[in-house]
Short mmCIF file of C-alpha atoms in Angstrom, two decimals:
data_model
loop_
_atom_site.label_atom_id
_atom_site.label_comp_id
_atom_site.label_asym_id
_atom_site.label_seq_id
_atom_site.Cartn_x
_atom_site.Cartn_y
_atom_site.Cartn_z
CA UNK A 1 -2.79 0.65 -65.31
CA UNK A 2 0.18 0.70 -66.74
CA UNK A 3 3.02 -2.35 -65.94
CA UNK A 4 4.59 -0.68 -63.66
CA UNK A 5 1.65 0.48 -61.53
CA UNK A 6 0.92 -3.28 -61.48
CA UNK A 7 4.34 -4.04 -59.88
CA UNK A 8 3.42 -1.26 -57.55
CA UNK A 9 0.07 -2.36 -56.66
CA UNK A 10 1.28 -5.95 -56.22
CA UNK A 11 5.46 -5.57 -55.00
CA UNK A 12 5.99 -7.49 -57.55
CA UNK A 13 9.45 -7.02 -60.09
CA UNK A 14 8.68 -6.08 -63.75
CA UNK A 15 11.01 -8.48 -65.11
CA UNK A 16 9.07 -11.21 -62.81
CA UNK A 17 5.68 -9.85 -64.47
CA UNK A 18 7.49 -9.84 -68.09
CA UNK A 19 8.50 -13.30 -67.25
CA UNK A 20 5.15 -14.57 -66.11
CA UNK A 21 3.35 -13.02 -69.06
CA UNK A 22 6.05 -14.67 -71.69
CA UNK A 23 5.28 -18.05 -69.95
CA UNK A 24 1.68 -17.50 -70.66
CA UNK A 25 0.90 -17.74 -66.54
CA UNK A 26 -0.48 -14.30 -66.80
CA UNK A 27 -2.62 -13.10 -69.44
CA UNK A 28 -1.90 -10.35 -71.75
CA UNK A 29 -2.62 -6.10 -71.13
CA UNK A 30 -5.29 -4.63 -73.79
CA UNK A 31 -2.70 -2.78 -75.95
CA UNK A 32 -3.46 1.07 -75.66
CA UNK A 33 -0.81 1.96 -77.90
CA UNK A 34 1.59 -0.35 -79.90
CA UNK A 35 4.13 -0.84 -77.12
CA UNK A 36 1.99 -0.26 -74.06
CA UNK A 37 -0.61 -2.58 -72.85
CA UNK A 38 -3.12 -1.14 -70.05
CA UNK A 39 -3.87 -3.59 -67.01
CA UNK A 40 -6.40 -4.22 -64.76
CA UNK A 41 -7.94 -5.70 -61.35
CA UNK A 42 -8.13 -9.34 -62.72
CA UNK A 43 -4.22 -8.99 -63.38
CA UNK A 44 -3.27 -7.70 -60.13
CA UNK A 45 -5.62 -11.10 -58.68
CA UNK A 46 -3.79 -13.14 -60.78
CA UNK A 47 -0.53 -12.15 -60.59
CA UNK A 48 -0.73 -12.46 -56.88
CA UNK A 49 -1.81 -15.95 -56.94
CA UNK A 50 0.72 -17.30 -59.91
CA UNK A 51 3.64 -15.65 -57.17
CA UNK A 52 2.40 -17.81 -54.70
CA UNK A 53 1.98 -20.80 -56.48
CA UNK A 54 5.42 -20.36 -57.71
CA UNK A 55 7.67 -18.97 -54.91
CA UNK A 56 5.36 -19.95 -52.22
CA UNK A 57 4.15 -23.43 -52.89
CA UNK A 58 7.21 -23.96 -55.59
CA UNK A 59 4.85 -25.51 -58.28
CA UNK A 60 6.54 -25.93 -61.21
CA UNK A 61 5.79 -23.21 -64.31
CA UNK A 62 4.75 -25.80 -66.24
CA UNK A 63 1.93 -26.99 -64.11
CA UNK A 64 1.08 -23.42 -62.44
CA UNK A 65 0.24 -22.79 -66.56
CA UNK A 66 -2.39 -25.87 -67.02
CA UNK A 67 -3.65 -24.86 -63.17
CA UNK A 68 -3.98 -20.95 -64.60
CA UNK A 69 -5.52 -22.53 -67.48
CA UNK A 70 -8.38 -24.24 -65.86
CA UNK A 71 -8.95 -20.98 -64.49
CA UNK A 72 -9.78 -19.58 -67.39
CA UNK A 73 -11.97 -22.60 -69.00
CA UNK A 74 -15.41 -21.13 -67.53
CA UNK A 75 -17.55 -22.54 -70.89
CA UNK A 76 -18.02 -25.97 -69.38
CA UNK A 77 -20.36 -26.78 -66.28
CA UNK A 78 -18.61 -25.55 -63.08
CA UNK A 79 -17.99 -29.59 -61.60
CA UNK A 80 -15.95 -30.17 -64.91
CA UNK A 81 -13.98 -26.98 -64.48
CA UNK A 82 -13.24 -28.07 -60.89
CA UNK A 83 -12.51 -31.66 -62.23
CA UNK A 84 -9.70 -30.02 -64.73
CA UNK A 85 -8.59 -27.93 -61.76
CA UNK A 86 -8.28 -30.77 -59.41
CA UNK A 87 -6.00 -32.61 -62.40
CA UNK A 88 -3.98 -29.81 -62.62
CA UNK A 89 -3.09 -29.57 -59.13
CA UNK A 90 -1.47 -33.12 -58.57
CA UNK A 91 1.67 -33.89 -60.52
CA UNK A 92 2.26 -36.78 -62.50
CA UNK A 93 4.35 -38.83 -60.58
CA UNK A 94 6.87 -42.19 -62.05
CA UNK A 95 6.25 -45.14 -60.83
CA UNK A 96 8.89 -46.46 -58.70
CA UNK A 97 7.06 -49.66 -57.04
CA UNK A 98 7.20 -53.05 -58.14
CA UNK A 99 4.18 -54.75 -60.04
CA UNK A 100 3.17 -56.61 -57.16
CA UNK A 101 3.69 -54.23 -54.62
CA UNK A 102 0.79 -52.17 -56.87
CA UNK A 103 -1.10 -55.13 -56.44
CA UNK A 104 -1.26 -55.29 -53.08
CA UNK A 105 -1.48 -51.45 -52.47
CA UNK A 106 -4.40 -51.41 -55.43
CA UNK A 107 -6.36 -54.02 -52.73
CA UNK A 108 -5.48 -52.04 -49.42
CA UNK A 109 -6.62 -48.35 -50.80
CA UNK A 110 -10.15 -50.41 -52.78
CA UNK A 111 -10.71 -51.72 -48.94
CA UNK A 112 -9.69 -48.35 -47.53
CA UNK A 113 -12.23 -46.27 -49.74
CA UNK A 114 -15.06 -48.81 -49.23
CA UNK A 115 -14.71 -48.78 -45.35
CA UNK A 116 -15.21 -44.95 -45.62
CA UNK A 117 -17.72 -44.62 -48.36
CA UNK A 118 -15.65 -43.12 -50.39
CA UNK A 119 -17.07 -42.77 -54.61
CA UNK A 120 -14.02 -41.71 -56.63
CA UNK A 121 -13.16 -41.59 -60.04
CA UNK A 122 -11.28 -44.97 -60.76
CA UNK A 123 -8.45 -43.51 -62.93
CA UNK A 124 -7.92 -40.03 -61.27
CA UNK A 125 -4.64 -39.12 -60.31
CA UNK A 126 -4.78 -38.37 -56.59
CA UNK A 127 -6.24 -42.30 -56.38
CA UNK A 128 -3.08 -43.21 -58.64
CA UNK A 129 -0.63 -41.36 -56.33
CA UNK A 130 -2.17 -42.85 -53.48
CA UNK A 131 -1.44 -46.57 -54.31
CA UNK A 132 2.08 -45.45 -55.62
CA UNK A 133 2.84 -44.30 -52.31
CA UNK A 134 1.69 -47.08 -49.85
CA UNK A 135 3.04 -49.72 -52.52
CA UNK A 136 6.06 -47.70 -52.04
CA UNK A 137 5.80 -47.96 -48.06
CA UNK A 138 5.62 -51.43 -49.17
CA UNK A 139 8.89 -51.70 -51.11
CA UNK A 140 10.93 -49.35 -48.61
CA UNK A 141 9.75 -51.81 -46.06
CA UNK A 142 7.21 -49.66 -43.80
CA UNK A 143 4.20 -51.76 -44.22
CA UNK A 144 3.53 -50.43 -40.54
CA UNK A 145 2.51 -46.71 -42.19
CA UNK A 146 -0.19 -48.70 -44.21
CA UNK A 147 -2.04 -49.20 -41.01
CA UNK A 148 -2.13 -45.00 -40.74
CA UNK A 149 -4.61 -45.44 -43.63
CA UNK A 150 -7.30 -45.00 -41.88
CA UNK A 151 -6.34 -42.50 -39.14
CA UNK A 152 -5.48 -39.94 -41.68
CA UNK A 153 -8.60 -40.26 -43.84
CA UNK A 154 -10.78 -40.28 -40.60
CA UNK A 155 -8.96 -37.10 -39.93
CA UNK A 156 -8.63 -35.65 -43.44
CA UNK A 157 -12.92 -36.06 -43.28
CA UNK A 158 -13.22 -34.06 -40.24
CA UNK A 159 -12.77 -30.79 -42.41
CA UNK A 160 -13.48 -31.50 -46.02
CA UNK A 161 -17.06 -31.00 -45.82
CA UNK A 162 -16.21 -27.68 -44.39
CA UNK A 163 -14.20 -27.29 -47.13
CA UNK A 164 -16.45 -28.03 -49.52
CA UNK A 165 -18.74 -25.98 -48.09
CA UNK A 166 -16.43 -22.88 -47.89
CA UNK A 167 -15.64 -23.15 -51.25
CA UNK A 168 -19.05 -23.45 -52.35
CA UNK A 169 -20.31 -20.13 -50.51
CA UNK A 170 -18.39 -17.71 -52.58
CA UNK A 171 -20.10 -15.68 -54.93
CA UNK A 172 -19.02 -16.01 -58.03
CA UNK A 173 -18.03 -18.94 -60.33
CA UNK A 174 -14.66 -17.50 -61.14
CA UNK A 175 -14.30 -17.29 -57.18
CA UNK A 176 -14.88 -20.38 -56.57
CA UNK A 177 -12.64 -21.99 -59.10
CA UNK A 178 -9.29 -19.79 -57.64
CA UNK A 179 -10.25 -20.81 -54.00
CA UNK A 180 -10.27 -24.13 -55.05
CA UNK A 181 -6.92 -23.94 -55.69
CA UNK A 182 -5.69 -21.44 -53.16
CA UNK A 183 -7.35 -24.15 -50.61
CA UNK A 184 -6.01 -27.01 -52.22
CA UNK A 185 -2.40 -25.76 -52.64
CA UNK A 186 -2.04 -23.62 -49.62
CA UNK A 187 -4.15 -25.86 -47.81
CA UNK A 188 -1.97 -28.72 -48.15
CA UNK A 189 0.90 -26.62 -47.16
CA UNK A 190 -0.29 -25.26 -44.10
CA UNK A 191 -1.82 -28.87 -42.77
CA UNK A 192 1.97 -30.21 -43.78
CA UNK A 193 3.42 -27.38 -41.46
CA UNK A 194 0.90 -28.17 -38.75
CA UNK A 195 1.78 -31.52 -38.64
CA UNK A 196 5.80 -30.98 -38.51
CA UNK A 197 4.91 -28.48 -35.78
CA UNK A 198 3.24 -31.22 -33.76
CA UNK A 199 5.50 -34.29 -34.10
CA UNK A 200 8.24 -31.14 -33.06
CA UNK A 201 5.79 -30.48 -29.28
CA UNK A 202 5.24 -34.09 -28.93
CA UNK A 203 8.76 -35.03 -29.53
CA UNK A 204 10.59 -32.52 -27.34
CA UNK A 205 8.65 -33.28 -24.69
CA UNK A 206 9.37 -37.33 -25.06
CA UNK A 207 13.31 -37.25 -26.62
CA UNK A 208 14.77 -34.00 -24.77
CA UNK B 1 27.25 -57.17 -54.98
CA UNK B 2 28.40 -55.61 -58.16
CA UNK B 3 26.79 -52.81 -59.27
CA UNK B 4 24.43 -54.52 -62.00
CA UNK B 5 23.29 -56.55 -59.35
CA UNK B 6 22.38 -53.84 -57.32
CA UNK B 7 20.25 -52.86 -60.06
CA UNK B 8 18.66 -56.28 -60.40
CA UNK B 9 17.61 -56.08 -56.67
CA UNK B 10 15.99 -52.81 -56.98
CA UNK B 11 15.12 -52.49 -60.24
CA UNK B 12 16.70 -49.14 -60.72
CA UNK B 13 18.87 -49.17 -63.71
CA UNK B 14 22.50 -48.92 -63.93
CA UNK B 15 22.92 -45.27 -65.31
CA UNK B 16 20.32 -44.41 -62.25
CA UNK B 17 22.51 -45.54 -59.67
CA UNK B 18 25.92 -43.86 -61.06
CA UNK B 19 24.12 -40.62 -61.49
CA UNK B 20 23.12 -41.19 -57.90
CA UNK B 21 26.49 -42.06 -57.02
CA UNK B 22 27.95 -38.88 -58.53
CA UNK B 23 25.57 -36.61 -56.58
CA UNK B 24 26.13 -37.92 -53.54
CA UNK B 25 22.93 -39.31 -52.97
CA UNK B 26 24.47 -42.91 -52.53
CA UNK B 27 27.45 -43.23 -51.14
CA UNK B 28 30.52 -44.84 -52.77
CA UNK B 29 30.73 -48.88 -52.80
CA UNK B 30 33.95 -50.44 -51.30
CA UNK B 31 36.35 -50.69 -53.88
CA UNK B 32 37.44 -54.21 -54.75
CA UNK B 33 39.54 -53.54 -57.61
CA UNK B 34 40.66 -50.39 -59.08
CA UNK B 35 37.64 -50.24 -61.42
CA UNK B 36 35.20 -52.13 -58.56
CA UNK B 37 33.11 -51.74 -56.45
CA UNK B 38 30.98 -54.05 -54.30
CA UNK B 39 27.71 -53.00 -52.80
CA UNK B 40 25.86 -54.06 -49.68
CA UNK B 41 22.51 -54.26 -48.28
CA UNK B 42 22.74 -50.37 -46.84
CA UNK B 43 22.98 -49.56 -50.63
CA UNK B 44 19.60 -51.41 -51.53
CA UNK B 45 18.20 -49.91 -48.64
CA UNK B 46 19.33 -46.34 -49.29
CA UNK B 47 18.75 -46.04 -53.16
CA UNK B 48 15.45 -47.33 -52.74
CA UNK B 49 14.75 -44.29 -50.68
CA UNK B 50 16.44 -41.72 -53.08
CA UNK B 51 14.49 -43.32 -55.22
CA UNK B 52 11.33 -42.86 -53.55
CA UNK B 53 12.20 -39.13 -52.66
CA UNK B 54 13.34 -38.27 -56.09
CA UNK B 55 10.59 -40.03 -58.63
CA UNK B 56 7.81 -40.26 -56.15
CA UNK B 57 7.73 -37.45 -54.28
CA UNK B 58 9.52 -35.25 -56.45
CA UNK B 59 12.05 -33.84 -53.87
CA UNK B 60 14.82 -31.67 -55.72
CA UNK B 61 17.98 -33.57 -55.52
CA UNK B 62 19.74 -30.80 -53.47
CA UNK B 63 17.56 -31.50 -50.78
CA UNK B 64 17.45 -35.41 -50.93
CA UNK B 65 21.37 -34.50 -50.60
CA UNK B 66 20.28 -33.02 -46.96
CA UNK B 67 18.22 -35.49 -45.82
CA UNK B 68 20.81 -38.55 -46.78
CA UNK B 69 23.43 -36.46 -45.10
CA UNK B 70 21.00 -36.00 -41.68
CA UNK B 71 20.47 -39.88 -41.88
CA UNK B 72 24.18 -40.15 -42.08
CA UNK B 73 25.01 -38.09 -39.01
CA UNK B 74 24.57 -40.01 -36.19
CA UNK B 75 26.98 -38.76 -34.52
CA UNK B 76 24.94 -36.38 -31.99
CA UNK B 77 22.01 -36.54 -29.84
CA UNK B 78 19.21 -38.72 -31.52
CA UNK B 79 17.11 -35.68 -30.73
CA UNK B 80 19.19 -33.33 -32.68
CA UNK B 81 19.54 -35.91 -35.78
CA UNK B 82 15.73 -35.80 -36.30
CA UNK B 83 15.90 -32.10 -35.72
CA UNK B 84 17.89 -31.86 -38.80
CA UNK B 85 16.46 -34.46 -40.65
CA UNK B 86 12.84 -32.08 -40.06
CA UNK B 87 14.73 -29.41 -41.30
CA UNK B 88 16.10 -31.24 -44.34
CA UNK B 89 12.39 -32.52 -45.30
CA UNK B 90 11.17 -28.78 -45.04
CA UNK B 91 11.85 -26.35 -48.39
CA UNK B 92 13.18 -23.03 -47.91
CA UNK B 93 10.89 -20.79 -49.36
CA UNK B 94 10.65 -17.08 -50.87
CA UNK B 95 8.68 -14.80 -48.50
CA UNK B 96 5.83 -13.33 -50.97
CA UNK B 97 3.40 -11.42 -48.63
CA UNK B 98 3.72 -7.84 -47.21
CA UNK B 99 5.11 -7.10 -44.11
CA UNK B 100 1.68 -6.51 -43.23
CA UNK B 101 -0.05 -9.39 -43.75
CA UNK B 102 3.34 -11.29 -42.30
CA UNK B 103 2.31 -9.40 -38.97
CA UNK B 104 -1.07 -10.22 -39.04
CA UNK B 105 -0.12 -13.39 -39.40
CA UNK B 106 2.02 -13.84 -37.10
CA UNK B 107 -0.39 -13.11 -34.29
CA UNK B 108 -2.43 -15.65 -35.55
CA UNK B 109 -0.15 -18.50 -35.81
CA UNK B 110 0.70 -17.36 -32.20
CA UNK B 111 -2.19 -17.33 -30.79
CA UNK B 112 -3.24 -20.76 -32.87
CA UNK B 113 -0.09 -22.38 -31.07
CA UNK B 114 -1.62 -21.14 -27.31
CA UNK B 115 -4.77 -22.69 -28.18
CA UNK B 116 -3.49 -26.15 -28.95
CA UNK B 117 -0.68 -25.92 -26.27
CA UNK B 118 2.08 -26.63 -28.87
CA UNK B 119 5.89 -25.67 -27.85
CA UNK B 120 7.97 -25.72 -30.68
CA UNK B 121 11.43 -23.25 -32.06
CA UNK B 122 10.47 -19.70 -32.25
CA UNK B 123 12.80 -19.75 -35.53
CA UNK B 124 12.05 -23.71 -37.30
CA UNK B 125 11.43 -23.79 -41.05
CA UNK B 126 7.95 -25.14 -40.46
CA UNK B 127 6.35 -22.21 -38.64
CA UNK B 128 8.48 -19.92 -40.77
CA UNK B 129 6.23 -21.31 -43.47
CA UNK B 130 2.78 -21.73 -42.02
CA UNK B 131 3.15 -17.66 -40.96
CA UNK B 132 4.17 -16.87 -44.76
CA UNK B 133 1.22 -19.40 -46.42
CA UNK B 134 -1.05 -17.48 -43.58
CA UNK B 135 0.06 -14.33 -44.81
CA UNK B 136 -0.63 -15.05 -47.97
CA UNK B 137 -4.04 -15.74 -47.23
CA UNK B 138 -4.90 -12.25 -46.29
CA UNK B 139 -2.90 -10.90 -50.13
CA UNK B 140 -4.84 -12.61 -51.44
CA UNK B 141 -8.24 -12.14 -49.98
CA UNK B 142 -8.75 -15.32 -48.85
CA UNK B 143 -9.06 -14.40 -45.26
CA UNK B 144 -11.51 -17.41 -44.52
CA UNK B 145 -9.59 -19.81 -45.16
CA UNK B 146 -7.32 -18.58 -41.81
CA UNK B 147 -10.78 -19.76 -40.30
CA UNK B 148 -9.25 -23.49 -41.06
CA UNK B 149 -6.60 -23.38 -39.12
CA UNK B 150 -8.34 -24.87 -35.70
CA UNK B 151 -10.06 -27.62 -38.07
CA UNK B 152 -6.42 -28.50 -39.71
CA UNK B 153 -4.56 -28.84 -36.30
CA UNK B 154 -7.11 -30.51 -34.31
CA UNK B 155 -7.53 -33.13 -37.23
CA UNK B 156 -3.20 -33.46 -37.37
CA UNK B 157 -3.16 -34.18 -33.37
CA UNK B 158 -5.32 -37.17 -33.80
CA UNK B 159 -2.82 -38.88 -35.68
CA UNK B 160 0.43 -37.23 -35.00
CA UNK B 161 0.83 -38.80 -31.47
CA UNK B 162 0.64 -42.51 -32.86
CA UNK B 163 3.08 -41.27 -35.51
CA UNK B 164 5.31 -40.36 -32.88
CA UNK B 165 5.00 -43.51 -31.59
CA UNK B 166 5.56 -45.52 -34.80
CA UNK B 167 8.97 -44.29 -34.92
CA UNK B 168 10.20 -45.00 -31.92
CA UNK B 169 9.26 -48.28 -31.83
CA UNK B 170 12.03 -49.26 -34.79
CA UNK B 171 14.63 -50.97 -33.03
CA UNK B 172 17.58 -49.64 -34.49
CA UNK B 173 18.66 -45.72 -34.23
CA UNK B 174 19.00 -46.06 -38.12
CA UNK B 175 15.96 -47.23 -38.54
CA UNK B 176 13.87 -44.51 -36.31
CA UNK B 177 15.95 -41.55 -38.59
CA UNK B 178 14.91 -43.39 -42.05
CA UNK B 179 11.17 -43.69 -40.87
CA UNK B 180 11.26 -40.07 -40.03
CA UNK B 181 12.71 -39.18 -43.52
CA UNK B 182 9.54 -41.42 -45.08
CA UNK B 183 6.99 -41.08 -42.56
CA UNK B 184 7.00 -37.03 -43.22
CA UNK B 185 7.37 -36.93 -47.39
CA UNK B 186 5.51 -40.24 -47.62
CA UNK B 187 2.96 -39.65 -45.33
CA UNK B 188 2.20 -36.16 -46.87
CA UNK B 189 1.87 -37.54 -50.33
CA UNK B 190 -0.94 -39.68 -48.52
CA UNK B 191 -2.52 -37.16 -46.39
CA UNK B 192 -2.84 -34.50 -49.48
CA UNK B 193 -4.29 -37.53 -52.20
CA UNK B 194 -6.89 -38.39 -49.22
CA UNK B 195 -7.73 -35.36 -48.90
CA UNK B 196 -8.54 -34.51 -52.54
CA UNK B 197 -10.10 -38.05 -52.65
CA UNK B 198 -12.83 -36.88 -49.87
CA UNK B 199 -13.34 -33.86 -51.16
CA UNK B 200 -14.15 -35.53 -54.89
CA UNK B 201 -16.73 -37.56 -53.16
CA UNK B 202 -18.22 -35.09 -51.32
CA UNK B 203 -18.11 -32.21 -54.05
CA UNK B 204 -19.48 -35.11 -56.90
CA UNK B 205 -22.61 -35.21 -54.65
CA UNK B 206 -23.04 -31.70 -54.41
CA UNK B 207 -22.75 -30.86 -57.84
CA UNK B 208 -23.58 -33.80 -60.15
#
């Protein structure tokens, strides 16, 4: 198809496409003529999920690219390609605690990941982020959320392993690479939604 | 304290704080001479938090704007102060499914929210966004995934009643509105690395 049956078939803007495909999120038409370029299935797919990584989650372009590009690196065994995928899908964050807040923080998530049995790579990013943020509690003076450690990984374990599974039934390897994604993502933003929605039902009922 | 001494006691340099200063993310010391200003302990306190909003968890300035301004207003209702504080820590976001999906989605959410017994706004940012990442599911054919949504709000009510709790136990008002602001960004930075965390170790079991 032509690009403006893909804008059709997906509702979304040309210039939006002809921006998407300059920033290399979306990859090129076969050319069927020097200035027309035919399109197909796997763009309409793809095109979908870079608009809702973009408007919907509001990923930065720059990262939606190395995410799209993970996508795309099927020559390596699948659990590498998911490894990439997972990198691509947490930002690098500053650091903004102090040295021995780290310290501290380094200790409480070690303890944290032994008490649940938790094997993760020692230098990955989400582990990184993770100490950031409770040495962080620790600096803004909240060392009381460090005691929700363990109430939100107990929780957060309650579906992985459905997740896992989930992801792991679909088909096809290029399947299962985009729902890792769309789950991770979109995941996080509906569980952040569901969570504002109940402190909202608890809260009415106790402050109105 | 002078303003290089704020930046001693927080480690955020100079150029930092006066950028902060001229957004209006900090507000204004007390003048003490016509080119003066001294700075208290609610300074410390408060750029440590921009701080944290703005390098950690990568907020956009414009909103760390709202939130400072709902911890500002203290001037109504606690109630309604968090209420806008919630709606200050939640994006606005483009609407990128169909109308159809939107309505399909809808129904869900709905129906999710009967099941769990939740009463929140028919119109708050938060459901406005879980019914538009829902909707999304179904454009792009992720339609199992909508099969999470029991899993992700029973696992959020096991911990969102203590969180409720945690906040109200500060003793000051001032202090219950700032734990609200980092309770919610924090505390989803820590629920979305634990999350990827478990599902590392699981899925590095699976397919190692």
């Amino acid at each position: 198809m032509r690009i403006g049956e893909l804008s059709r078939a997906t509702g979304i803007p040309v210039p939006t496409i002809k921006y998407y495909l300059r920033e290399g999120l979306l990859p090129a038409g076969e050319l069927s003529s020097p200035n027309q370029a035919a399109y197909g299935e796997a763009h309409v797919r793809r095109l979908r999920l870079v608009r809702a990584l973009v408007d919907l989650a509001q990923v930065p372009v720059a990262q939606v690219k190395e995410i799209v590009a993970s996508l795309d690196a099927d020559d390596v065994p699948l659990h590498d390609q998911i490894g990439r995928a997972h990198r691509a899908l947490i930002p690098a964050r500053k650091q903004t605690a102090s040295a021995e807040a780290r310290e501290v923080a380094t200790a409480e998530v070690r303890e944290l990941l032994q008490r649940r049995g938790w094997q993760v790579e020692a230098d990955g990013p989400a582990l990184a982020t993770l100490i950031e943020t409770v040495a962080t509690f620790h600096t803004l003076g909240q060392q009381n959320l460090v005691g929700f450690l363990d109430a939100y990984a107990a929780a957060v374990e309650q579906f992985t392993e459905l997740e896992v599974e989930a992801v792991t039934a679909h088909p096809t390897r290029d399947q299962v690479a985009e729902s890792v994604v769309i789950g991770t993502i979109l995941g996080e933003t509906v569980i952040s939604s569901l969570r504002l929605l109940a402190q909202e039902s608890i809260s009415a009922r106790r402050w109105s």
